[in-house]
CSV table of N, CA, C and O in Angstrom, one decimal:
chain,number,residue,atom,x,y,z
A,1,GLN,N,47.3,12.9,-41.1
A,1,GLN,CA,46.7,11.4,-41.3
A,1,GLN,C,46.2,10.8,-40.0
A,1,GLN,O,46.8,10.8,-39.1
A,2,VAL,N,45.0,10.4,-40.1
A,2,VAL,CA,44.4,9.8,-39.0
A,2,VAL,C,45.0,8.3,-38.8
A,2,VAL,O,45.4,7.7,-39.8
A,3,GLN,N,45.4,8.0,-37.6
A,3,GLN,CA,45.8,6.6,-37.3
A,3,GLN,C,45.3,6.1,-36.0
A,3,GLN,O,45.0,6.9,-35.0
A,4,LEU,N,45.0,4.9,-36.0
A,4,LEU,CA,44.5,4.2,-34.8
A,4,LEU,C,45.3,3.3,-34.3
A,4,LEU,O,45.9,2.4,-35.1
A,5,VAL,N,45.9,3.4,-33.0
A,5,VAL,CA,46.8,2.5,-32.5
A,5,VAL,C,46.2,1.7,-31.4
A,5,VAL,O,45.7,2.2,-30.4
A,6,GLU,N,46.5,0.5,-31.7
A,6,GLU,CA,45.8,-0.4,-30.7
A,6,GLU,C,46.7,-1.3,-29.9
A,6,GLU,O,47.9,-1.6,-30.5
A,7,SER,N,46.3,-1.8,-28.8
A,7,SER,CA,47.4,-2.5,-28.0
A,7,SER,C,46.5,-3.5,-27.0
A,7,SER,O,45.2,-3.4,-26.9
A,8,GLY,N,47.1,-4.4,-26.2
A,8,GLY,CA,46.4,-5.1,-25.3
A,8,GLY,C,46.5,-6.7,-25.7
A,8,GLY,O,45.8,-7.2,-24.8
A,9,GLY,N,46.7,-7.2,-26.8
A,9,GLY,CA,46.6,-8.5,-27.1
A,9,GLY,C,47.7,-9.3,-26.4
A,9,GLY,O,48.5,-8.8,-25.8
A,10,GLY,N,47.5,-10.6,-26.4
A,10,GLY,CA,48.4,-11.6,-25.8
A,10,GLY,C,47.9,-13.0,-25.8
A,10,GLY,O,47.1,-13.4,-26.5
A,11,LEU,N,48.6,-13.7,-25.0
A,11,LEU,CA,48.3,-15.0,-24.8
A,11,LEU,C,47.7,-15.2,-23.5
A,11,LEU,O,48.2,-14.9,-22.5
A,12,VAL,N,46.6,-15.9,-23.4
A,12,VAL,CA,45.9,-16.2,-22.0
A,12,VAL,C,45.4,-17.6,-22.3
A,12,VAL,O,45.1,-18.2,-23.4
A,13,GLN,N,44.9,-18.2,-21.2
A,13,GLN,CA,44.4,-19.5,-21.0
A,13,GLN,C,42.8,-19.4,-21.1
A,13,GLN,O,42.2,-18.3,-20.8
A,14,THR,N,42.2,-20.4,-21.5
A,14,THR,CA,40.7,-20.5,-21.4
A,14,THR,C,40.0,-20.1,-20.1
A,14,THR,O,40.7,-20.4,-19.0
A,15,GLY,N,39.2,-19.2,-20.2
A,15,GLY,CA,38.6,-18.4,-19.2
A,15,GLY,C,39.2,-17.1,-18.6
A,15,GLY,O,38.7,-16.5,-17.7
A,16,GLY,N,40.3,-16.8,-19.3
A,16,GLY,CA,41.1,-15.5,-18.7
A,16,GLY,C,40.5,-14.3,-19.5
A,16,GLY,O,39.5,-14.4,-20.2
A,17,SER,N,41.2,-13.3,-19.1
A,17,SER,CA,40.6,-11.9,-19.6
A,17,SER,C,41.7,-11.1,-20.2
A,17,SER,O,42.9,-11.3,-19.9
A,18,LEU,N,41.3,-10.4,-21.2
A,18,LEU,CA,42.2,-9.3,-21.8
A,18,LEU,C,41.4,-8.1,-21.9
A,18,LEU,O,40.2,-8.1,-22.1
A,19,ARG,N,42.1,-6.9,-22.0
A,19,ARG,CA,41.6,-5.4,-22.4
A,19,ARG,C,42.1,-5.0,-23.5
A,19,ARG,O,43.5,-4.6,-23.4
A,20,LEU,N,41.5,-4.8,-24.6
A,20,LEU,CA,42.1,-4.1,-25.7
A,20,LEU,C,41.8,-2.6,-25.7
A,20,LEU,O,40.8,-2.2,-25.3
A,21,SER,N,42.9,-1.9,-26.2
A,21,SER,CA,42.6,-0.5,-26.3
A,21,SER,C,42.9,0.1,-27.7
A,21,SER,O,43.7,-0.5,-28.5
A,22,CYS,N,42.2,1.1,-28.0
A,22,CYS,CA,42.4,1.8,-29.3
A,22,CYS,C,42.5,3.2,-29.1
A,22,CYS,O,41.5,3.8,-28.7
A,23,ALA,N,43.4,3.9,-29.6
A,23,ALA,CA,43.4,5.4,-29.5
A,23,ALA,C,43.6,6.0,-30.9
A,23,ALA,O,44.5,5.7,-31.7
A,24,ALA,N,42.7,7.0,-31.2
A,24,ALA,CA,42.8,7.7,-32.4
A,24,ALA,C,43.5,9.0,-32.3
A,24,ALA,O,43.8,9.5,-31.2
A,25,SER,N,44.1,9.2,-33.4
A,25,SER,CA,45.0,10.5,-33.4
A,25,SER,C,44.3,11.7,-33.1
A,25,SER,O,43.0,11.9,-33.4
A,26,GLU,N,45.2,12.8,-32.8
A,26,GLU,CA,44.5,14.0,-32.4
A,26,GLU,C,43.7,14.8,-33.4
A,26,GLU,O,42.9,15.8,-33.2
A,27,ASN,N,43.9,14.5,-34.7
A,27,ASN,CA,43.2,15.3,-35.8
A,27,ASN,C,41.9,14.8,-36.0
A,27,ASN,O,41.2,15.3,-36.8
A,28,ILE,N,41.4,13.7,-35.4
A,28,ILE,CA,39.9,13.4,-35.4
A,28,ILE,C,39.0,14.5,-34.9
A,28,ILE,O,39.2,15.0,-33.8
A,29,ARG,N,38.0,14.8,-35.7
A,29,ARG,CA,37.1,15.7,-35.4
A,29,ARG,C,35.9,15.1,-34.5
A,29,ARG,O,35.4,15.6,-33.6
A,30,ASN,N,35.3,13.9,-35.1
A,30,ASN,CA,34.3,13.3,-34.5
A,30,ASN,C,34.5,11.9,-35.0
A,30,ASN,O,34.7,11.7,-36.1
A,31,ILE,N,33.9,11.1,-34.1
A,31,ILE,CA,33.8,9.5,-34.5
A,31,ILE,C,32.2,9.1,-34.3
A,31,ILE,O,31.8,9.4,-33.2
A,32,ASN,N,31.8,8.7,-35.4
A,32,ASN,CA,30.4,8.2,-35.3
A,32,ASN,C,30.2,6.8,-35.0
A,32,ASN,O,29.2,6.6,-34.5
A,33,VAL,N,31.2,5.9,-35.4
A,33,VAL,CA,31.2,4.5,-35.2
A,33,VAL,C,32.5,4.1,-34.5
A,33,VAL,O,33.5,4.5,-35.0
A,34,TRP,N,32.5,3.4,-33.2
A,34,TRP,CA,33.6,2.9,-32.6
A,34,TRP,C,33.3,1.4,-32.7
A,34,TRP,O,32.3,1.0,-32.1
A,35,ALA,N,34.4,0.7,-33.1
A,35,ALA,CA,34.1,-0.9,-33.2
A,35,ALA,C,35.4,-1.6,-33.1
A,35,ALA,O,36.5,-1.0,-33.3
A,36,TRP,N,35.2,-2.8,-32.9
A,36,TRP,CA,36.2,-3.9,-32.9
A,36,TRP,C,35.6,-5.0,-33.8
A,36,TRP,O,34.7,-5.6,-33.8
A,37,TYR,N,36.7,-5.4,-34.7
A,37,TYR,CA,36.6,-6.5,-35.5
A,37,TYR,C,37.6,-7.6,-35.2
A,37,TYR,O,38.5,-7.4,-34.5
A,38,ARG,N,37.4,-8.8,-35.7
A,38,ARG,CA,38.5,-9.9,-35.5
A,38,ARG,C,38.5,-10.8,-36.8
A,38,ARG,O,37.4,-10.8,-37.6
A,39,GLN,N,39.8,-11.4,-37.0
A,39,GLN,CA,39.9,-12.0,-38.2
A,39,GLN,C,40.8,-13.2,-37.9
A,39,GLN,O,42.0,-13.0,-37.3
A,40,VAL,N,40.6,-14.4,-38.3
A,40,VAL,CA,41.3,-15.5,-38.2
A,40,VAL,C,41.9,-15.7,-39.8
A,40,VAL,O,41.3,-15.5,-40.6
A,41,PRO,N,43.2,-15.9,-39.9
A,41,PRO,CA,43.8,-16.0,-41.1
A,41,PRO,C,43.1,-17.0,-42.0
A,41,PRO,O,42.8,-18.1,-41.7
A,42,GLY,N,42.6,-16.6,-43.3
A,42,GLY,CA,41.9,-17.4,-44.3
A,42,GLY,C,40.5,-17.3,-44.0
A,42,GLY,O,39.7,-17.9,-44.8
A,43,ASN,N,39.9,-16.5,-43.0
A,43,ASN,CA,38.6,-16.4,-42.8
A,43,ASN,C,38.1,-15.0,-42.9
A,43,ASN,O,38.9,-14.1,-43.1
A,44,GLN,N,36.8,-14.8,-43.1
A,44,GLN,CA,36.3,-13.4,-43.2
A,44,GLN,C,36.3,-12.7,-41.9
A,44,GLN,O,36.2,-13.2,-40.8
A,45,ARG,N,36.6,-11.4,-42.1
A,45,ARG,CA,36.6,-10.5,-41.0
A,45,ARG,C,35.3,-10.3,-40.4
A,45,ARG,O,34.3,-10.3,-41.2
A,46,GLU,N,35.1,-10.4,-39.1
A,46,GLU,CA,33.8,-10.2,-38.5
A,46,GLU,C,33.7,-9.2,-37.4
A,46,GLU,O,34.8,-9.1,-36.7
A,47,VAL,N,32.7,-8.5,-37.3
A,47,VAL,CA,32.4,-7.7,-36.2
A,47,VAL,C,32.3,-8.3,-35.1
A,47,VAL,O,31.7,-9.3,-34.7
A,48,VAL,N,32.9,-7.6,-34.0
A,48,VAL,CA,32.9,-8.1,-32.7
A,48,VAL,C,31.8,-7.2,-31.8
A,48,VAL,O,30.9,-7.5,-31.0
A,49,ALA,N,32.1,-6.0,-31.8
A,49,ALA,CA,31.2,-5.0,-31.1
A,49,ALA,C,31.3,-3.8,-31.8
A,49,ALA,O,32.3,-3.3,-32.3
A,50,ARG,N,30.3,-2.9,-31.8
A,50,ARG,CA,30.1,-1.7,-32.5
A,50,ARG,C,29.4,-0.8,-31.6
A,50,ARG,O,28.4,-1.1,-30.9
A,51,MET,N,29.9,0.5,-31.3
A,51,MET,CA,29.3,1.5,-30.6
A,51,MET,C,29.0,2.7,-31.4
A,51,MET,O,29.9,3.2,-31.9
A,52,THR,N,27.7,3.3,-31.2
A,52,THR,CA,27.3,4.4,-31.8
A,52,THR,C,26.6,5.3,-30.7
A,52,THR,O,26.4,4.8,-29.7
A,53,ASP,N,26.2,6.6,-31.0
A,53,ASP,CA,25.3,7.2,-30.3
A,53,ASP,C,23.9,6.6,-30.0
A,53,ASP,O,23.4,6.8,-28.8
A,54,GLY,N,23.5,5.8,-30.9
A,54,GLY,CA,22.2,5.2,-30.9
A,54,GLY,C,22.3,3.8,-30.0
A,54,GLY,O,21.2,3.4,-29.8
A,55,GLY,N,23.4,3.2,-29.8
A,55,GLY,CA,23.6,2.0,-29.1
A,55,GLY,C,24.7,1.1,-29.3
A,55,GLY,O,25.7,1.7,-29.9
A,56,VAL,N,24.7,0.0,-28.9
A,56,VAL,CA,25.9,-0.9,-28.8
A,56,VAL,C,25.4,-2.2,-29.6
A,56,VAL,O,24.3,-2.7,-29.3
A,57,TYR,N,26.2,-2.8,-30.4
A,57,TYR,CA,25.9,-4.1,-30.9
A,57,TYR,C,27.0,-5.1,-30.5
A,57,TYR,O,28.3,-4.7,-30.7
A,58,TYR,N,26.7,-6.4,-30.1
A,58,TYR,CA,27.5,-7.5,-29.9
A,58,TYR,C,27.3,-8.6,-30.7
A,58,TYR,O,26.0,-9.0,-30.9
A,59,ARG,N,28.2,-9.3,-31.4
A,59,ARG,CA,27.9,-10.6,-32.1
A,59,ARG,C,27.4,-11.7,-31.0
A,59,ARG,O,27.9,-11.4,-29.9
A,60,GLU,N,26.5,-12.5,-31.3
A,60,GLU,CA,26.1,-13.2,-30.4
A,60,GLU,C,27.0,-14.2,-29.6
A,60,GLU,O,27.0,-14.3,-28.4
A,61,ALA,N,28.1,-14.5,-30.3
A,61,ALA,CA,29.1,-15.4,-29.7
A,61,ALA,C,29.9,-14.6,-28.6
A,61,ALA,O,30.5,-15.5,-27.8
A,62,VAL,N,30.0,-13.3,-28.5
A,62,VAL,CA,30.6,-12.6,-27.4
A,62,VAL,C,29.7,-11.9,-26.4
A,62,VAL,O,30.1,-11.6,-25.5
A,63,LYS,N,28.3,-12.1,-26.8
A,63,LYS,CA,27.5,-11.2,-25.8
A,63,LYS,C,27.6,-11.9,-24.4
A,63,LYS,O,27.5,-13.1,-24.1
A,64,GLY,N,27.5,-11.0,-23.4
A,64,GLY,CA,27.8,-11.3,-22.0
A,64,GLY,C,29.1,-11.6,-21.6
A,64,GLY,O,29.4,-11.7,-20.4
A,65,ARG,N,30.3,-11.7,-22.5
A,65,ARG,CA,31.6,-11.9,-22.1
A,65,ARG,C,32.3,-10.7,-22.5
A,65,ARG,O,33.2,-10.4,-21.8
A,66,PHE,N,32.1,-10.1,-23.5
A,66,PHE,CA,32.8,-8.9,-24.1
A,66,PHE,C,32.1,-7.5,-23.8
A,66,PHE,O,30.9,-7.6,-23.9
A,67,ARG,N,32.8,-6.5,-23.5
A,67,ARG,CA,32.1,-5.2,-23.5
A,67,ARG,C,32.9,-4.1,-24.0
A,67,ARG,O,34.1,-3.9,-23.7
A,68,ILE,N,32.3,-3.4,-24.8
A,68,ILE,CA,33.0,-2.2,-25.5
A,68,ILE,C,32.8,-0.9,-24.6
A,68,ILE,O,31.6,-0.7,-24.1
A,69,SER,N,33.5,0.0,-24.5
A,69,SER,CA,33.4,1.1,-23.7
A,69,SER,C,34.4,2.2,-24.6
A,69,SER,O,35.2,1.9,-25.4
A,70,ARG,N,34.0,3.5,-24.3
A,70,ARG,CA,34.8,4.6,-24.8
A,70,ARG,C,35.3,5.7,-23.9
A,70,ARG,O,34.5,5.9,-22.9
A,71,ASP,N,36.1,6.5,-24.2
A,71,ASP,CA,36.5,7.6,-23.5
A,71,ASP,C,36.4,8.8,-24.7
A,71,ASP,O,37.4,9.0,-25.5
A,72,ASN,N,35.4,9.6,-24.7
A,72,ASN,CA,35.3,10.6,-25.9
A,72,ASN,C,36.4,11.8,-25.7
A,72,ASN,O,36.8,12.1,-26.9
A,73,GLU,N,36.7,12.2,-24.6
A,73,GLU,CA,37.6,13.2,-24.6
A,73,GLU,C,39.1,12.9,-25.1
A,73,GLU,O,39.8,13.4,-26.0
A,74,ASN,N,39.4,11.6,-24.7
A,74,ASN,CA,40.8,11.0,-25.3
A,74,ASN,C,40.7,10.2,-26.5
A,74,ASN,O,41.6,9.9,-27.0
A,75,LYS,N,39.5,10.1,-27.2
A,75,LYS,CA,39.2,9.4,-28.5
A,75,LYS,C,39.8,8.0,-28.3
A,75,LYS,O,40.6,7.7,-29.2
A,76,THR,N,39.5,7.4,-27.3
A,76,THR,CA,40.0,6.1,-27.1
A,76,THR,C,38.8,5.2,-26.8
A,76,THR,O,37.9,5.6,-26.1
A,77,TRP,N,39.1,3.8,-27.2
A,77,TRP,CA,37.9,2.9,-26.7
A,77,TRP,C,38.5,1.7,-26.5
A,77,TRP,O,39.7,1.3,-26.9
A,78,TYR,N,37.8,0.7,-25.9
A,78,TYR,CA,38.2,-0.5,-25.1
A,78,TYR,C,37.5,-1.6,-25.5
A,78,TYR,O,36.2,-1.5,-25.8
A,79,LEU,N,38.0,-2.8,-25.6
A,79,LEU,CA,37.2,-4.0,-25.5
A,79,LEU,C,37.6,-4.7,-24.3
A,79,LEU,O,38.8,-5.4,-24.4
A,80,GLN,N,36.8,-5.1,-23.4
A,80,GLN,CA,37.0,-5.9,-22.3
A,80,GLN,C,36.6,-7.2,-22.6
A,80,GLN,O,35.4,-7.4,-22.8
A,81,MET,N,37.5,-8.3,-22.6
A,81,MET,CA,37.2,-9.6,-23.0
A,81,MET,C,37.3,-10.6,-21.7
A,81,MET,O,38.6,-10.7,-21.2
A,82,ASN,N,36.2,-11.1,-21.3
A,82,ASN,CA,36.3,-11.9,-20.3
A,82,ASN,C,35.8,-13.4,-20.6
A,82,ASN,O,35.4,-13.6,-21.8
A,83,SER,N,36.1,-14.3,-19.8
A,83,SER,CA,35.6,-15.8,-20.0
A,83,SER,C,36.1,-16.3,-21.5
A,83,SER,O,35.3,-16.8,-22.2
A,84,LEU,N,37.2,-15.8,-21.9
A,84,LEU,CA,37.8,-16.1,-23.1
A,84,LEU,C,37.8,-17.7,-23.5
A,84,LEU,O,38.2,-18.5,-22.6
A,85,LYS,N,37.5,-18.0,-24.6
A,85,LYS,CA,37.5,-19.3,-25.2
A,85,LYS,C,38.5,-19.3,-26.4
A,85,LYS,O,38.9,-18.5,-27.0
A,86,SER,N,38.8,-20.6,-26.6
A,86,SER,CA,39.8,-20.9,-27.9
A,86,SER,C,39.4,-20.4,-29.1
A,86,SER,O,40.1,-19.9,-29.9
A,87,GLU,N,37.9,-20.5,-29.3
A,87,GLU,CA,37.4,-19.8,-30.5
A,87,GLU,C,37.6,-18.3,-30.6
A,87,GLU,O,37.2,-17.6,-31.7
A,88,ASP,N,37.8,-17.6,-29.7
A,88,ASP,CA,38.1,-16.3,-29.6
A,88,ASP,C,39.5,-15.9,-30.2
A,88,ASP,O,39.7,-14.7,-30.5
A,89,THR,N,40.2,-16.8,-30.4
A,89,THR,CA,41.7,-16.5,-31.0
A,89,THR,C,41.6,-16.0,-32.3
A,89,THR,O,40.9,-16.5,-33.3
A,90,ALA,N,42.2,-14.8,-32.4
A,90,ALA,CA,42.1,-14.1,-33.7
A,90,ALA,C,43.0,-12.8,-33.6
A,90,ALA,O,43.6,-12.5,-32.5
A,91,VAL,N,43.1,-12.1,-34.8
A,91,VAL,CA,43.7,-10.8,-34.7
A,91,VAL,C,42.6,-9.9,-34.5
A,91,VAL,O,41.5,-10.0,-35.3
A,92,TYR,N,42.6,-8.9,-33.7
A,92,TYR,CA,41.5,-8.1,-33.4
A,92,TYR,C,42.0,-6.6,-33.9
A,92,TYR,O,43.1,-6.3,-33.7
A,93,LEU,N,41.1,-6.1,-34.5
A,93,LEU,CA,41.3,-4.8,-35.2
A,93,LEU,C,40.3,-3.8,-34.8
A,93,LEU,O,39.1,-4.0,-34.9
A,94,CYS,N,40.8,-2.5,-34.2
A,94,CYS,CA,39.8,-1.5,-34.1
A,94,CYS,C,39.4,-0.8,-35.2
A,94,CYS,O,40.3,-0.9,-36.4
A,95,TYR,N,38.4,-0.1,-35.3
A,95,TYR,CA,37.7,0.6,-36.3
A,95,TYR,C,37.1,1.9,-35.9
A,95,TYR,O,36.5,1.7,-34.8
A,96,ALA,N,37.2,2.8,-36.9
A,96,ALA,CA,36.4,4.0,-36.6
A,96,ALA,C,35.8,4.6,-37.9
A,96,ALA,O,36.6,4.5,-39.0
A,97,TYR,N,34.7,5.0,-37.8
A,97,TYR,CA,34.1,5.7,-38.9
A,97,TYR,C,34.1,7.1,-38.3
A,97,TYR,O,33.4,7.6,-37.5
A,98,ALA,N,34.8,8.1,-39.0
A,98,ALA,CA,35.3,9.2,-38.4
A,98,ALA,C,35.6,10.4,-39.4
A,98,ALA,O,35.6,10.2,-40.5
A,99,ALA,N,35.5,11.5,-39.1
A,99,ALA,CA,35.8,12.8,-39.8
A,99,ALA,C,36.9,13.6,-39.0
A,99,ALA,O,37.1,13.5,-37.8
A,100,THR,N,37.8,14.1,-39.9
A,100,THR,CA,38.8,15.3,-39.5
A,100,THR,C,38.4,16.6,-39.9
A,100,THR,O,37.2,16.8,-40.4
A,101,TRP,N,38.9,17.5,-39.3
A,101,TRP,CA,38.7,19.0,-39.9
A,101,TRP,C,38.8,19.0,-41.3
A,101,TRP,O,38.0,20.0,-41.8
A,102,GLY,N,39.6,18.3,-41.9
A,102,GLY,CA,39.7,18.6,-43.4
A,102,GLY,C,39.0,17.5,-44.3
A,102,GLY,O,39.2,17.5,-45.5
A,103,GLU,N,38.3,16.4,-43.7
A,103,GLU,CA,37.8,15.4,-44.5
A,103,GLU,C,36.5,14.9,-43.9
A,103,GLU,O,36.5,14.8,-42.5
A,104,SER,N,35.7,14.5,-44.5
A,104,SER,CA,34.3,14.0,-44.2
A,104,SER,C,34.5,12.5,-43.6
A,104,SER,O,35.6,11.8,-43.7
A,105,LEU,N,33.5,12.0,-43.3
A,105,LEU,CA,33.5,10.6,-42.5
A,105,LEU,C,34.0,9.6,-43.5
A,105,LEU,O,33.6,9.5,-44.7
A,106,ARG,N,34.8,8.7,-43.0
A,106,ARG,CA,35.3,7.6,-43.7
A,106,ARG,C,35.8,6.5,-42.7
A,106,ARG,O,36.0,6.8,-41.4
A,107,ALA,N,36.1,5.4,-43.2
A,107,ALA,CA,36.5,4.3,-42.4
A,107,ALA,C,38.1,4.3,-42.1
A,107,ALA,O,38.8,4.6,-42.9
A,108,TYR,N,38.4,3.9,-40.7
A,108,TYR,CA,39.8,3.9,-40.3
A,108,TYR,C,40.1,2.6,-39.6
A,108,TYR,O,39.1,2.2,-38.9
A,109,TRP,N,41.1,2.0,-39.8
A,109,TRP,CA,41.3,0.7,-39.2
A,109,TRP,C,42.7,0.7,-38.3
A,109,TRP,O,43.7,1.4,-38.8
A,110,GLY,N,42.7,0.1,-37.3
A,110,GLY,CA,44.0,-0.1,-36.7
A,110,GLY,C,44.8,-1.2,-37.2
A,110,GLY,O,44.5,-1.9,-38.2
A,111,GLN,N,46.0,-1.3,-36.7
A,111,GLN,CA,47.0,-2.2,-37.1
A,111,GLN,C,46.7,-3.7,-36.9
A,111,GLN,O,47.3,-4.7,-37.5
A,112,GLY,N,45.9,-4.0,-35.8
A,112,GLY,CA,45.5,-5.3,-35.5
A,112,GLY,C,46.5,-5.9,-34.2
A,112,GLY,O,47.7,-5.4,-34.0
A,113,THR,N,46.0,-6.5,-33.3
A,113,THR,CA,46.6,-7.1,-32.2
A,113,THR,C,46.2,-8.5,-31.9
A,113,THR,O,44.9,-8.9,-32.1
A,114,GLN,N,47.1,-9.2,-31.8
A,114,GLN,CA,46.8,-10.9,-31.7
A,114,GLN,C,46.3,-11.2,-30.4
A,114,GLN,O,46.9,-10.9,-29.4
A,115,VAL,N,45.2,-12.0,-30.4
A,115,VAL,CA,44.7,-12.6,-29.1
A,115,VAL,C,44.8,-14.1,-29.3
A,115,VAL,O,44.3,-14.5,-30.3
A,116,THR,N,45.4,-14.8,-28.5
A,116,THR,CA,45.6,-16.1,-28.5
A,116,THR,C,45.0,-16.9,-27.2
A,116,THR,O,45.7,-16.4,-26.2
A,117,VAL,N,44.1,-17.6,-27.4
A,117,VAL,CA,43.5,-18.3,-26.1
A,117,VAL,C,43.9,-19.8,-26.2
A,117,VAL,O,43.5,-20.6,-27.1
A,118,SER,N,44.5,-20.1,-25.2
A,118,SER,CA,44.8,-21.7,-25.2
A,118,SER,C,44.1,-22.5,-24.4
A,118,SER,O,43.4,-22.0,-23.3
A,119,SER,N,44.2,-23.8,-24.6
A,119,SER,CA,43.2,-24.7,-24.0
A,119,SER,C,43.8,-25.2,-22.6
A,119,SER,O,43.1,-25.8,-21.8
């Protein structure tokens, strides 16, 4: 079974930085979409950053502050979060649209990691 293991969340003050990591299990054959989402309890989940071979998308609220990157060989991707604001506080979830050797493309989600930005 494919699993995405994410880490790197924590508590930081306004203006601080965090780097989130997401590692896919070894049975992944290919990943078409590498992404990060976030969710505040009671609110709708929202995309933060998405990466494909065709390009990268950032939501307007994080553009210029966050950057998504990836390591193809290790099937790992990252979200570098700089100049953090209180409104960035959320559970961050990594996401992959991926295929295994035995299954075609579908969505996979990480377990979530809490990011809290204090004023």
